[in-house]
Every structure is written in structure tokens, then in C-alpha cells.
Coordinates of C-alpha atoms and ligand atoms in Angstrom, one line a residue:
X1 CA 63.8 -13.0 -44.6
X2 CA 65.0 -16.5 -45.4
X3 CA 67.6 -16.6 -48.1
X4 CA 66.5 -17.6 -51.6
X5 CA 67.6 -21.2 -52.0
X6 CA 69.8 -21.4 -55.1
X7 CA 71.3 -24.8 -54.6
X8 CA 69.0 -27.7 -53.7
X9 CA 69.4 -31.5 -53.4
X10 CA 71.3 -33.3 -56.1
X11 CA 72.0 -36.9 -56.9
X12 CA 74.9 -37.8 -59.2
X13 CA 77.0 -40.7 -59.9
X14 CA 79.9 -39.5 -57.7
X15 CA 78.3 -37.1 -55.3
X16 CA 75.0 -36.4 -53.5
X17 CA 73.7 -33.2 -51.9
X18 CA 71.0 -33.8 -49.4
X19 CA 69.3 -31.6 -46.8
X20 CA 70.9 -31.6 -43.4
X21 CA 70.6 -29.6 -40.3
X22 CA 70.9 -26.7 -39.8
X23 CA 70.1 -25.2 -43.2
X24 CA 73.0 -26.9 -45.0
X25 CA 73.2 -29.6 -47.7
X26 CA 75.4 -32.5 -46.6
X27 CA 77.7 -33.7 -49.3
X28 CA 78.2 -37.5 -49.7
X29 CA 81.1 -38.9 -51.6
X30 CA 79.4 -41.9 -53.3
X31 CA 82.6 -43.2 -54.8
X32 CA 84.2 -43.7 -51.5
X33 CA 81.0 -44.2 -49.5
X34 CA 81.9 -41.2 -47.3
X35 CA 78.6 -39.8 -45.9
X36 CA 78.4 -36.2 -44.9
X37 CA 82.1 -35.6 -45.8
X38 CA 81.3 -32.0 -46.7
X39 CA 78.5 -29.4 -46.9
X40 CA 77.0 -26.7 -49.2
X41 CA 74.9 -23.8 -48.1
X42 CA 71.9 -23.0 -50.2
X43 CA 73.3 -19.5 -51.2
X44 CA 72.1 -15.9 -51.3
X45 CA 71.7 -13.4 -54.1
X46 CA 72.7 -9.7 -54.3
X47 CA 71.8 -8.1 -57.6
X48 CA 73.2 -10.4 -60.2
X49 CA 75.7 -12.0 -57.9
X50 CA 75.2 -15.2 -55.9
X51 CA 77.2 -16.3 -52.9
X52 CA 77.5 -20.0 -52.1
X53 CA 79.6 -21.4 -49.3
X54 CA 81.1 -24.9 -49.6
X55 CA 83.3 -27.2 -47.6
X56 CA 84.6 -30.2 -49.4
X57 CA 88.2 -30.5 -48.3
X58 CA 87.1 -33.7 -46.6
X59 CA 86.2 -35.3 -49.9
X60 CA 89.1 -37.2 -51.4
X61 CA 87.7 -38.3 -54.8
X62 CA 88.2 -35.6 -57.5
X63 CA 85.2 -36.8 -59.4
X64 CA 82.9 -36.1 -56.5
X65 CA 84.3 -32.6 -56.1
X66 CA 83.8 -32.0 -59.8
X67 CA 80.2 -33.1 -59.5
X68 CA 79.6 -30.8 -56.5
X69 CA 80.9 -27.9 -58.5
X70 CA 78.8 -28.8 -61.5
X71 CA 75.7 -29.2 -59.4
X72 CA 76.2 -25.7 -57.9
X73 CA 77.1 -23.9 -61.1
X74 CA 74.3 -25.5 -63.1
X75 CA 71.7 -24.7 -60.5
X76 CA 72.9 -21.1 -60.1
X77 CA 72.9 -20.6 -63.9
X78 CA 69.4 -22.1 -64.1
X79 CA 68.3 -19.3 -61.6
X80 CA 69.4 -16.7 -64.2
X81 CA 72.3 -15.5 -62.1
X82 CA 75.4 -14.3 -64.0
X83 CA 78.1 -14.3 -61.3
X84 CA 78.9 -16.7 -58.5
X85 CA 81.1 -16.0 -55.4
X86 CA 82.2 -19.4 -54.2
X87 CA 83.6 -19.5 -50.7
X88 CA 85.7 -22.6 -50.2
X89 CA 88.0 -24.2 -47.8
X90 CA 91.6 -23.0 -48.3
X91 CA 92.8 -26.5 -48.9
X92 CA 90.2 -26.9 -51.7
X93 CA 90.9 -23.8 -53.7
X94 CA 93.2 -25.4 -56.3
X95 CA 90.7 -28.1 -57.1
X96 CA 88.0 -25.6 -57.8
X97 CA 90.2 -23.2 -59.6
X98 CA 91.1 -25.8 -62.1
X99 CA 87.5 -26.4 -62.9
X100 CA 85.8 -23.1 -62.9
X101 CA 84.9 -21.4 -66.2
X102 CA 82.2 -21.6 -68.8
X103 CA 79.3 -19.2 -69.1
X104 CA 79.0 -18.6 -65.3
X105 CA 81.5 -16.0 -64.0
X106 CA 82.9 -17.7 -60.9
X107 CA 85.1 -15.9 -58.3
X108 CA 86.6 -18.1 -55.7
X109 CA 86.9 -16.3 -52.3
X110 CA 88.6 -17.6 -49.2
X111 CA 86.5 -18.3 -46.2
X112 CA 86.7 -16.3 -43.0
X113 CA 89.4 -17.7 -40.8
X114 CA 90.2 -16.5 -37.2
X115 CA 92.6 -17.4 -34.4
X116 CA 90.7 -19.7 -32.1
X117 CA 92.1 -19.6 -28.6
X118 CA 90.7 -23.1 -28.1
X119 CA 93.6 -25.0 -29.7
X120 CA 95.5 -21.8 -30.6
X121 CA 95.1 -22.1 -34.3
X122 CA 93.6 -20.3 -37.2
X123 CA 90.4 -21.9 -38.3
X124 CA 87.6 -21.4 -40.8
X125 CA 84.5 -20.0 -39.1
X126 CA 81.6 -22.4 -39.6
X127 CA 78.5 -21.3 -37.7
X128 CA 75.8 -23.3 -36.0
X129 CA 73.2 -22.0 -38.4
X130 CA 73.9 -21.3 -42.1
X131 CA 74.3 -17.6 -42.7
X132 CA 73.9 -16.5 -39.0
X133 CA 76.3 -15.8 -36.2
X134 CA 75.7 -15.6 -32.4
X135 CA 78.4 -13.4 -31.0
X136 CA 79.1 -12.5 -27.3
X137 CA 81.6 -10.0 -26.1
X138 CA 82.5 -9.7 -22.4
X139 CA 81.5 -6.1 -21.5
X140 CA 82.7 -3.6 -19.0
X141 CA 82.3 -3.5 -15.2
X142 CA 80.7 -0.1 -14.8
X143 CA 82.4 1.2 -11.6
X144 CA 84.8 3.7 -13.2
X145 CA 85.8 5.1 -16.6
X146 CA 87.0 2.8 -19.3
X147 CA 90.7 3.5 -20.1
X148 CA 92.0 3.4 -23.6
X149 CA 93.1 -0.2 -23.3
X150 CA 89.6 -1.2 -22.2
X151 CA 88.3 0.0 -25.5
X152 CA 90.5 -2.3 -27.6
X153 CA 88.2 -5.4 -27.1
X154 CA 85.2 -3.5 -28.5
X155 CA 87.0 -2.1 -31.6
X156 CA 88.3 -5.7 -32.2
X157 CA 84.9 -7.3 -31.8
X158 CA 83.5 -4.5 -34.1
X159 CA 86.0 -5.4 -36.8
X160 CA 84.9 -9.0 -36.5
X161 CA 81.3 -8.1 -36.7
X162 CA 81.8 -5.8 -39.7
X163 CA 83.7 -8.6 -41.5
X164 CA 80.9 -11.1 -40.8
X165 CA 78.3 -8.7 -42.1
X166 CA 80.4 -7.8 -45.1
X167 CA 80.3 -11.5 -45.9
X168 CA 76.5 -11.4 -45.7
X169 CA 76.2 -13.0 -42.3
X170 CA 73.3 -12.1 -40.0
X171 CA 75.0 -11.3 -36.7
X172 CA 73.3 -11.3 -33.3
X173 CA 75.6 -9.5 -31.0
X174 CA 75.5 -9.2 -27.2
X175 CA 77.7 -7.1 -24.9
X176 CA 76.9 -7.4 -21.2
X177 CA 77.1 -4.7 -18.6
X178 CA 78.5 -6.0 -15.3
X179 CA 76.9 -3.9 -12.6
X180 CA 77.4 -6.4 -9.8
X181 CA 79.6 -9.4 -8.9
X182 CA 83.0 -8.2 -10.2
X183 CA 85.2 -8.1 -7.2
X184 CA 88.4 -6.1 -6.7
X185 CA 91.4 -8.0 -8.2
X186 CA 89.0 -10.3 -10.1
X187 CA 88.9 -12.4 -6.9
X188 CA 86.1 -14.5 -5.3
X189 CA 86.2 -12.8 -2.0
X190 CA 86.2 -9.2 -1.1
X191 CA 84.5 -6.0 -2.1
X192 CA 82.3 -5.6 -5.1
X193 CA 83.8 -3.0 -7.5
X194 CA 80.5 -1.2 -8.1
X195 CA 79.6 -1.1 -4.4
X196 CA 83.0 0.2 -3.5
X197 CA 82.7 3.0 -6.1
X198 CA 79.3 3.9 -4.8
X199 CA 80.7 4.3 -1.3
X200 CA 83.8 6.2 -2.4
X201 CA 81.9 8.6 -4.6
X202 CA 79.0 9.0 -2.3
X203 CA 76.5 8.2 -5.1
X204 CA 73.9 5.5 -5.3
X205 CA 74.7 2.2 -7.2
X206 CA 72.2 3.3 -9.9
X207 CA 73.9 6.6 -10.3
X208 CA 77.3 5.0 -10.6
X209 CA 76.3 2.3 -13.1
X210 CA 74.3 4.7 -15.2
X211 CA 77.1 7.3 -15.3
X212 CA 79.8 4.9 -16.2
X213 CA 77.6 3.0 -18.7
X214 CA 76.8 6.3 -20.4
X215 CA 80.4 7.4 -20.7
X216 CA 81.3 4.0 -22.0
X217 CA 78.6 4.2 -24.6
X218 CA 79.8 7.8 -25.5
X219 CA 83.3 6.4 -26.1
X220 CA 81.9 3.6 -28.3
X221 CA 79.9 6.1 -30.4
X222 CA 83.0 8.3 -30.8
X223 CA 84.9 5.3 -32.0
X224 CA 82.1 4.3 -34.5
X225 CA 81.7 0.9 -32.7
X226 CA 78.3 -0.5 -33.8
X227 CA 76.0 -1.1 -30.8
X228 CA 75.1 -4.7 -30.2
X229 CA 71.5 -6.1 -30.4
X230 CA 71.4 -6.5 -26.6
X231 CA 73.0 -4.9 -23.6
X232 CA 72.1 -7.2 -20.7
X233 CA 72.7 -5.9 -17.2
X234 CA 73.9 -8.5 -14.7
X235 CA 71.4 -7.3 -12.0
X236 CA 68.5 -8.1 -14.3
X237 CA 69.5 -11.7 -14.6
X238 CA 70.1 -12.7 -11.0
X239 CA 67.0 -15.0 -10.7
X240 CA 68.2 -16.9 -13.7
X241 CA 71.7 -17.1 -12.3
X242 CA 70.3 -18.7 -9.1
X243 CA 68.4 -21.2 -11.2
X244 CA 71.6 -22.0 -13.2
X245 CA 73.7 -22.5 -10.1
X246 CA 71.0 -24.7 -8.6
X247 CA 71.1 -27.0 -11.6
X248 CA 74.9 -27.3 -11.2
X249 CA 74.4 -28.2 -7.6
X250 CA 71.7 -30.8 -8.4
X251 CA 74.1 -32.4 -10.9
X252 CA 76.9 -32.6 -8.4
X253 CA 79.1 -30.0 -10.0
X254 CA 78.9 -27.6 -7.1
X255 CA 79.1 -27.8 -3.3
X256 CA 77.9 -25.3 -0.7
X257 CA 80.2 -23.7 1.9
X258 CA 79.4 -21.0 4.4
X259 CA 81.1 -18.6 2.0
X260 CA 78.7 -19.6 -0.8
X261 CA 78.2 -22.1 -3.6
X262 CA 81.4 -23.3 -5.2
X263 CA 82.0 -24.9 -8.6
X264 CA 84.0 -28.2 -8.3
X265 CA 86.6 -27.8 -11.1
X266 CA 87.9 -31.3 -10.6
X267 CA 84.5 -32.6 -12.0
X268 CA 85.2 -31.1 -15.5
X269 CA 87.7 -33.2 -17.4
X270 CA 88.6 -30.5 -19.8
X271 CA 89.1 -27.8 -17.2
X272 CA 91.8 -25.3 -18.2
X273 CA 91.9 -26.3 -21.9
X274 CA 91.3 -22.7 -23.1
X275 CA 94.2 -21.5 -21.0
X276 CA 96.4 -24.2 -22.6
X277 CA 96.8 -26.0 -19.3
X278 CA 95.5 -29.2 -17.8
X279 CA 93.9 -29.3 -14.3
X280 CA 97.2 -29.7 -12.5
X281 CA 98.7 -26.8 -14.5
X282 CA 95.7 -24.6 -13.5
X283 CA 96.1 -25.7 -9.9
X284 CA 99.6 -24.5 -9.9
X285 CA 98.8 -21.1 -11.2
X286 CA 95.7 -20.6 -9.2
X287 CA 95.5 -17.8 -6.6
X288 CA 94.8 -19.1 -3.2
X289 CA 91.6 -17.5 -2.1
X290 CA 91.2 -17.6 1.7
X291 CA 88.0 -19.6 1.6
X292 CA 87.5 -22.2 4.3
X293 CA 86.7 -25.7 2.9
X294 CA 87.4 -25.2 -0.8
X295 CA 88.1 -28.6 -2.4
X296 CA 90.6 -27.3 -4.9
X297 CA 92.5 -24.0 -5.4
X298 CA 90.8 -23.5 -8.8
X299 CA 87.2 -23.9 -7.5
X300 CA 85.3 -20.7 -7.8
X301 CA 82.2 -19.1 -6.4
X302 CA 79.0 -19.4 -8.3
X303 CA 77.3 -17.6 -5.5
X304 CA 78.8 -15.6 -2.7
X305 CA 76.9 -15.7 0.6
X306 CA 77.4 -12.7 2.9
X307 CA 78.2 -13.9 6.3
X308 CA 79.6 -10.9 8.0
X309 CA 76.1 -9.4 8.7
X310 CA 77.1 -6.2 7.0
X311 CA 74.3 -4.5 5.0
X312 CA 75.1 -4.4 1.2
X313 CA 73.5 -2.2 -1.4
X314 CA 73.2 -5.1 -3.7
X315 CA 72.1 -8.4 -2.3
X316 CA 69.6 -11.1 -3.2
X317 CA 68.0 -14.1 -1.5
X318 CA 69.1 -17.5 -2.7
X319 CA 69.1 -21.2 -1.5
X320 CA 72.6 -20.5 -0.2
X321 CA 71.7 -17.4 1.8
X322 CA 71.7 -13.7 1.2
X323 CA 74.4 -12.8 -1.3
X324 CA 75.3 -12.0 -4.8
X325 CA 76.2 -14.0 -8.0
X326 CA 79.8 -14.8 -9.0
X327 CA 81.2 -12.8 -11.8
X328 CA 81.9 -15.8 -14.1
X329 CA 78.4 -17.1 -13.8
X330 CA 76.9 -13.8 -15.1
X331 CA 78.4 -14.1 -18.6
X332 CA 77.3 -17.8 -19.0
X333 CA 73.7 -16.9 -18.0
X334 CA 73.3 -13.7 -20.0
X335 CA 74.9 -15.2 -23.2
X336 CA 72.8 -18.4 -23.1
X337 CA 69.6 -16.4 -22.3
X338 CA 70.0 -14.2 -25.4
X339 CA 71.9 -16.4 -27.9
X340 CA 70.7 -19.9 -27.0
X341 CA 72.5 -22.7 -25.3
X342 CA 75.2 -22.9 -27.9
X343 CA 76.4 -20.0 -29.9
X344 CA 79.3 -19.3 -32.3
X345 CA 81.9 -16.8 -31.1
X346 CA 82.9 -15.5 -27.7
X347 CA 85.3 -12.6 -27.6
X348 CA 87.2 -10.7 -24.9
X349 CA 90.6 -9.4 -23.8
X350 CA 93.4 -11.9 -23.5
X351 CA 93.4 -11.4 -19.7
X352 CA 90.1 -13.4 -19.7
X353 CA 91.6 -16.4 -21.5
X354 CA 93.3 -17.8 -18.4
X355 CA 90.5 -17.6 -15.8
X356 CA 87.2 -15.9 -16.5
X357 CA 86.6 -17.7 -19.8
X358 CA 88.0 -21.0 -18.5
X359 CA 85.4 -20.8 -15.7
X360 CA 82.6 -19.7 -18.0
X361 CA 83.3 -22.8 -20.1
X362 CA 83.5 -25.2 -17.2
X363 CA 80.2 -24.1 -15.6
X364 CA 78.4 -23.9 -19.0
X365 CA 79.4 -27.3 -20.2
X366 CA 78.6 -28.8 -16.9
X367 CA 75.2 -27.1 -17.0
X368 CA 74.5 -28.3 -20.6
X369 CA 76.1 -31.7 -20.1
X370 CA 75.4 -32.6 -23.7
X371 CA 79.0 -33.6 -24.6
X372 CA 79.3 -30.7 -27.1
X373 CA 81.6 -27.7 -26.8
X374 CA 79.6 -24.8 -25.5
X375 CA 81.1 -22.2 -27.8
X376 CA 83.2 -23.2 -30.8
X377 CA 85.3 -20.1 -31.3
X378 CA 87.0 -18.1 -28.6
X379 CA 88.8 -15.0 -29.7
X380 CA 91.0 -12.7 -27.6
X381 CA 92.6 -9.4 -28.3
X382 CA 96.1 -8.6 -26.9
X383 CA 96.8 -5.8 -24.5
X384 CA 97.5 -2.2 -25.1
X385 CA 100.5 -1.5 -22.9
X386 CA 101.1 1.8 -21.3
X387 CA 104.7 1.3 -20.3
X388 CA 105.9 4.1 -22.5
X389 CA 103.0 6.4 -22.2
X390 CA 103.7 9.9 -20.9
X391 CA 100.8 12.2 -20.7
X392 CA 98.3 13.8 -18.4
X393 CA 96.0 11.4 -16.7
X394 CA 92.5 12.1 -15.6
X395 CA 91.1 11.4 -12.2
X396 CA 91.8 7.9 -11.0
X397 CA 95.1 7.7 -12.8
X398 CA 93.7 6.2 -16.0
X399 CA 94.1 7.3 -19.5
X400 CA 90.8 7.8 -21.3
X401 CA 89.6 8.5 -24.8
X402 CA 88.5 11.9 -23.6
X403 CA 92.1 12.7 -22.5
X404 CA 93.3 12.0 -26.1
X405 CA 90.5 14.1 -27.5
X406 CA 91.4 16.9 -25.1
X407 CA 94.9 16.8 -26.6
X408 CA 93.3 17.4 -30.0
X409 CA 93.5 13.8 -31.2
X410 CA 90.4 12.8 -33.3
X411 CA 88.7 9.8 -31.6
X412 CA 88.7 7.9 -34.9
X413 CA 92.5 8.4 -35.0
X414 CA 92.5 6.1 -31.9
X415 CA 90.5 3.6 -33.8
X416 CA 92.9 3.9 -36.7
X417 CA 95.8 3.4 -34.2
X418 CA 94.2 0.1 -33.1
X419 CA 93.5 -1.0 -36.7
X420 CA 97.2 -0.4 -37.6
X421 CA 98.0 -3.5 -35.6
X422 CA 96.7 -7.0 -35.7
X423 CA 94.4 -7.7 -32.7
X424 CA 96.6 -10.5 -31.7
X425 CA 99.7 -8.3 -31.3
X426 CA 100.5 -6.4 -28.2
X427 CA 100.5 -2.7 -28.8
X428 CA 102.7 -0.2 -26.8
X429 CA 100.8 3.0 -26.5
X430 CA 102.5 6.3 -26.6
X431 CA 101.2 9.8 -27.0
X432 CA 103.4 10.1 -30.1
X433 CA 101.7 7.0 -31.6
X434 CA 98.3 8.7 -31.1
X435 CA 99.5 11.9 -32.7
X436 CA 101.0 10.0 -35.6
X437 CA 97.7 8.2 -36.1
X438 CA 95.9 11.5 -36.0
X439 CA 98.1 12.9 -38.8
X440 CA 97.8 9.7 -40.8
X441 CA 94.0 9.7 -40.6
X442 CA 93.9 13.4 -41.5
X443 CA 96.1 12.8 -44.5
X444 CA 94.2 9.7 -45.6
X445 CA 90.8 11.4 -45.2
X446 CA 92.0 14.3 -47.3
X447 CA 93.3 12.1 -50.1
X448 CA 90.1 10.0 -50.1
X449 CA 88.0 13.2 -50.2
X450 CA 90.1 14.5 -53.1
X451 CA 89.5 11.2 -55.0
X452 CA 85.8 11.4 -54.4
X453 CA 85.6 15.0 -55.6
X454 CA 82.0 16.3 -55.5
X455 CA 80.9 12.9 -54.1
X456 CA 82.8 13.5 -50.9
X457 CA 80.6 14.1 -47.8
X458 CA 77.7 12.1 -49.2
X459 CA 75.6 10.1 -46.7
X460 CA 75.7 7.0 -48.9
X461 CA 79.4 6.7 -48.1
X462 CA 78.5 5.3 -44.7
X463 CA 75.9 2.9 -46.0
X464 CA 77.1 -0.6 -45.2
X465 CA 77.7 -2.9 -48.2
X466 CA 78.4 -6.6 -48.5
X467 CA 81.2 -8.1 -50.7
X468 CA 78.6 -9.5 -53.0
X469 CA 76.8 -6.2 -53.4
X470 CA 80.0 -4.3 -54.0
X471 CA 81.2 -6.8 -56.6
X472 CA 77.8 -6.6 -58.2
X473 CA 78.3 -2.8 -58.5
X474 CA 81.8 -3.3 -59.8
X475 CA 80.3 -5.6 -62.5
X476 CA 77.6 -3.0 -63.3
X477 CA 80.4 -0.4 -63.7
X478 CA 82.4 -2.9 -65.8
X479 CA 85.5 -2.4 -63.7
X480 CA 87.8 -5.3 -63.0
X481 CA 90.2 -2.9 -61.3
X482 CA 87.5 -2.1 -58.7
X483 CA 86.6 -5.8 -58.3
X484 CA 90.3 -6.6 -57.7
X485 CA 90.5 -3.9 -55.1
X486 CA 87.4 -5.1 -53.3
X487 CA 88.8 -8.6 -53.2
X488 CA 92.1 -7.2 -51.8
X489 CA 90.2 -5.5 -48.9
X490 CA 88.3 -8.7 -48.4
X491 CA 91.4 -10.9 -48.4
X492 CA 93.0 -8.9 -45.7
X493 CA 90.0 -9.0 -43.4
X494 CA 88.9 -12.7 -43.9
X495 CA 92.4 -13.8 -43.2
X496 CA 92.1 -13.4 -39.4
X497 CA 91.1 -9.7 -39.5
X498 CA 94.4 -8.2 -40.7
X499 CA 93.2 -4.6 -40.5
X500 CA 96.8 -3.3 -40.9
X501 CA 97.0 -4.9 -44.3
X502 CA 93.8 -3.3 -45.4
X503 CA 95.1 0.1 -44.3
X504 CA 98.4 -0.5 -46.1
X505 CA 96.7 -1.2 -49.5
X506 CA 94.3 1.6 -49.0
X507 CA 97.1 4.0 -48.3
X508 CA 98.8 3.0 -51.6
X509 CA 95.6 3.5 -53.6
X510 CA 94.9 6.9 -51.9
X511 CA 98.2 8.3 -53.3
X512 CA 96.7 7.9 -56.8
X513 CA 93.3 9.5 -56.7
X514 CA 92.9 9.4 -60.5
X515 CA 93.5 5.7 -60.7
X516 CA 89.7 5.1 -60.4
X517 CA 86.7 7.1 -61.6
X518 CA 84.7 8.8 -58.9
X519 CA 81.8 6.3 -59.2
X520 CA 84.2 3.5 -58.5
X521 CA 85.9 5.3 -55.6
X522 CA 82.4 5.7 -54.1
X523 CA 81.9 1.9 -54.1
X524 CA 85.4 1.3 -52.8
X525 CA 85.1 3.9 -49.9
X526 CA 81.7 2.4 -48.9
X527 CA 83.5 -1.0 -48.7
X528 CA 86.3 0.5 -46.7
X529 CA 84.0 2.3 -44.3
X530 CA 81.9 -0.9 -43.8
X531 CA 85.0 -2.8 -42.8
X532 CA 86.9 -0.2 -40.8
X533 CA 84.3 2.3 -39.5
X534 CA 86.7 5.2 -40.3
X535 CA 84.1 7.3 -42.0
X536 CA 86.3 8.2 -44.9
X537 CA 84.9 10.7 -47.4
X538 CA 82.9 12.1 -44.6
X539 CA 85.6 13.5 -42.4
X540 CA 86.6 17.1 -43.3
X541 CA 89.8 19.0 -42.6
X542 CA 87.8 21.0 -40.0
X543 CA 87.2 17.9 -38.0
X544 CA 90.9 17.7 -37.3
X545 CA 91.9 20.4 -34.9
X546 CA 95.7 20.4 -34.6
X547 CA 96.8 17.9 -32.0
X548 CA 99.1 18.8 -29.2
X549 CA 102.4 19.7 -30.7
X550 CA 105.6 18.3 -29.3
X551 CA 106.6 21.7 -28.0
X552 CA 103.8 21.7 -25.5
X553 CA 104.7 19.9 -22.3
X554 CA 101.6 18.5 -20.6
X555 CA 103.2 18.5 -17.1
X556 CA 104.0 22.2 -17.6
X557 CA 100.4 23.0 -18.6
X558 CA 99.1 21.1 -15.6
X559 CA 101.4 23.0 -13.3
X560 CA 100.2 26.3 -14.7
X561 CA 96.6 25.2 -14.2
X562 CA 97.2 24.2 -10.6
X563 CA 98.8 27.7 -10.0
X564 CA 95.8 29.3 -11.6
X565 CA 93.5 27.2 -9.4
X566 CA 95.3 28.6 -6.3
X567 CA 95.0 32.1 -7.6
X568 CA 91.2 31.6 -8.1
X569 CA 90.9 30.1 -4.7
X570 CA 92.1 33.3 -3.1
X571 CA 90.0 35.3 -5.6
X572 CA 93.0 36.8 -7.3
X573 CA 91.2 37.2 -10.6
X574 CA 93.8 39.4 -12.2
X575 CA 96.5 36.8 -11.8
X576 CA 94.1 34.0 -13.0
X577 CA 93.3 36.1 -16.1
X578 CA 96.9 36.8 -16.8
X579 CA 97.7 33.1 -16.7
X580 CA 94.8 32.4 -19.0
X581 CA 96.3 34.9 -21.5
X582 CA 99.8 33.5 -21.1
X583 CA 98.4 30.0 -21.9
X584 CA 96.5 31.4 -24.9
X585 CA 99.7 32.7 -26.5
X586 CA 100.7 29.0 -26.5
X587 CA 97.4 28.1 -28.1
X588 CA 96.0 26.6 -25.0
X589 CA 92.4 27.6 -24.4
X590 CA 90.8 27.2 -20.9
X591 CA 87.2 26.5 -20.1
X592 CA 86.1 26.9 -16.5
X593 CA 83.3 24.5 -15.6
X594 CA 81.6 23.5 -12.3
X595 CA 83.6 20.2 -12.5
X596 CA 87.0 22.0 -13.0
X597 CA 89.0 23.7 -15.7
X598 CA 89.4 21.9 -19.0
X599 CA 92.0 22.9 -21.5
X600 CA 92.2 22.5 -25.3
X601 CA 94.8 23.2 -28.0
X602 CA 93.4 25.6 -30.6
X603 CA 94.3 26.6 -34.1
X604 CA 97.7 26.5 -35.8
X605 CA 100.5 28.4 -34.0
Ligands
ZN701 ZN1 82.5 -12.3 -19.3

């Protein structure tokens, strides 16, 4: 549904608002003759609250700014709207603050700003189309389980998406599934990760990718990560990848070798900008792939041709011979196929900033050759480090969400743990940190439920809400305290997604449940759940089984289990049962399944 236009063209003595692409009004400063020095979006309405986004920091004459504000407020007032949320450039706030007032209740709100890896600075997010966002997140390679650190990019992208929706933006989100083309060590040559897993596990490629996609999705559900609009699989886009690569070759950006089709990185003047390096800098850091005939160390495979005559499970015909697409190519093709040639925000882990995303940009901008940046905002989350982590690891030596859950940690406590740090900070994971987050979430959930009283547990508490809707409800309830709190939540998130600040203010409020009436807590909790996905007011004490207490040594438990396995192997059921009972006295319950014995910590000791 197109937004109701509240603000239309306007001609004044000092400023002019005229229609411009796409869906915005261009602001001309008539006094200084500056054309298109700013813009105004037509605005949206929620209840009795209108939201209008403006950018006029490029306009120098104060009279022109005053006229822009007058044009907006008079048109909004004429539409019978009582309240206006005005989203401005930060640099502009003081000029507007000095002029708001009168019969229209105007609240100035800061615009969403994020750290753009391109240029390494915090910038206002201005999308291609007014009110809409195209968002692409690099997805998993589904050849094994995702470890805890692999989940951070999706919780981070989810925070971003939730904040955009909270600000009334329509988000089109894509996460790809890499089911071919990602080679061991992220290299250009060697074995495909999925194919290797298929061989190692003795299962078909389809079984492997289906299984690891499902477990990845299960983890996302447990973490309350909203699913994207599209889950493209790389294998479904191979013909388009071939076409894309052929265009690059036609335009002279790629050259064929026996090993495949290679992208000529020297042809892209801006190559390496995202990594913060120039071409020579990239050359220095480049791994030397043993590929005969490569022009530059940084050149990468768009297509890998199989020359060893060995039969692969995944291979396709192409102008460069039987082979498979390069990993970098996949993301360019899937994102452009679903979001259009240019879209707004591309996210991923920081490890992608130096190579994968550099190569995505190079090939996409070469393909488009329209002189415009392919994607305007590149956002990267920092690592979760496991240096200090000491706990049982599942098969394959990786630490999964399921391992935390087996220790009794609520999955949303892991989400909480991630939200307790800014996405741009490295986070050193320890088991103790997860246990602390579990306790913190349990306590927070209990306090919020207490504040909600009989309203706790209601389905409405997980209904998403926008800032404008929530403020409209605050106005209906006549509560400036609620409005202030909503604006405090908002301020933390739109300032580069400072989730840890949001949690800090929420924790303060939760200590005084009677500081707001129940009806106002309901609005506040809906807003918090919209932004954090923590499901507060819905989590019950029973959802929190006690986590593994410090007196239980995981290695000791694992040793007992191994001993018990040996006893079972020689059918010494009496010993196996005795060991089960011994573990039970330490609150460890065993469950024997065809895939092995699982253990849980039960009840308080
Ligand atoms: Zn990618």
C-alpha cells in the first residue's frame, strides 16, 4: 500500500519542494540558488501521528530551512494530524528545535545512522527508494553445523532489520544458502566444502545441504531471528551466474585460463576500497593461489573449470568447460536477482570485509558499469572469540547453540549475550558469560512479568510495533513518561544499533515495576520485543531450567559417559545403570538415543 502523501510540492520565497526520484521531494534553496540541496519524504501516518523524514543540512540559508519546516507543518496540520515525528539530519536538529512549536506537536527524532565499512564512518542511512530497504546478508555454507560465532551475523542483521521496521521502513531481506562453490580455506582452488562433507559423511549432497540448512534454520528460530523474504540457494542460480560471468568477459573484465574464468582485478580502479587498501596493498596481502597464468595475485575465479577428469557430484556446463561457479560470484548474482541491480545494505561478518565483499563489489560494479556504487552501505559484525571458552564440544570440534542449550542455557540468553555488546566490538565467549546472560535474562524476564501483572503472557506482547504507533499509543494513554522511554529505546538503536544501551536502560526501568501503569508497560514491552526479539513478558520461570552450575565439570561428565559407553558396549547393564544413577545424584539426566547418549542438567540441587 503506497503511503498517504502528507507533504506535497511547495513554492515559497526562500525554498521550493518539488517532486524528485524516487518518491522524494527535492528541496531547492531559492535564496542561494542551490538546486536539490536537500530532500523531504512525503510522510506516513500511524493513528494520529505522522512521520516525515527530511534532510536539509546541505541548505545554508536559515530562511529556506524555516520555510521547509513551515511547509511541512502546515500541510500535516491541514491533513488533521495532531502529532509529527520529524526525522532530521543530526547537524540540522538545532535549527529545527529552535523553530518547532505552535498547535502541531512536533517531536524531533534522530535519523538511523550506522557504521559504513565503506569509508569506515557512521552515516545516516538514506535508501534508494523512500520508505523501503533492500537488505542482503551473506548466508551460511551448509556443509556442517553453524557454530555459535557463525550465528552472530544473523542476530546482528536481525537487530538492523528490526530497527528499520520500527522506523516504519519496508524491508526486503535476502539471506543466501551457499550449497556449492565455497572451497576449503575460502580459496579459489581445491575441494568444495559441501562435496567434501558429502564424501566424508557418506551422504548425498542433497542430504548434506538439507540437513545443515534445517539445523541452521532451527537455530535461527530458537534465537528469534526473523526469516528473510528469500532464501536463494546457489545451485538454483548457476545459469544466471554463467550469464553474469560471460558479460564480464565480453566487457574485458575477465580472462579465461585452463583453470577457469578469472576476474582481472587491475581493471577496477577502486579495487580494495572496502578493505581500506589500494590495489598495491591488496596485492601484498593476497594469498598466492597456485594458478598457472593468473595476471595478478588478487585475481579470482568467476568460474572454476575442472581439468583433472575426476567426476564431481556438482558440476555444470559453461563456455569455459565443465565446472562450478566461484563463491564470490554467487552473492552478486543472487542479491541482484532478488533485490535489483542496486540495493541499500549488505551485511556480513568482518572476515568478509577484506576479500569476499571486496570481490563482490569489484565484479558487480564491473558488470553494471554505470559509474555508481553497487551498494551504498556495507555493515560488518565483529568476531565472537573462543580463546577463553572451556566447555564440551560437539562432533567436529565446534561449539553450537545446541551445546549451550544442553548445558541448560536458554537460547534467547545467547541472543541476550550478543545484544549486551555492540556488533562492532569483539566478544570473547566464555561459558561463564553464557551462564551470566542466562541468569540476567531470567531475572529481567521475571521483573518484566511482574510489571505486567495479569497482562503477562499475552500474545499481543510479541506483536511488532513501530515508533510512530507506540508514540501514538503513549499519546492516547496521555503518558509523557512512556513517550520518553520509547524515545530512549529508539535513541539507543538508531545510533548505530547500540543494543547494549537499550538493555541498560531497560534493566533500570525493570527494577521499578510500579513506575508505569500496566497498560503503559504493555506498550513499552511490545516496543522492546520488537527491537530485541527477547520475548519478554512471554518467558516464564519454567522456561529457565537451571544452567550448568560451576560445580559440575563438563570434562568429568564426558569421562563418565565414555566409561558408561564402554560398559554398554560389553552389555554390562548393571554398571551402566549404576553410573546413570550416580550422575542423577549430581542432577545429570541421561537420554540414550540411536545417535548417542545426550545429557541434561535437571532441577535445583
Ligand atoms: Zn556473500
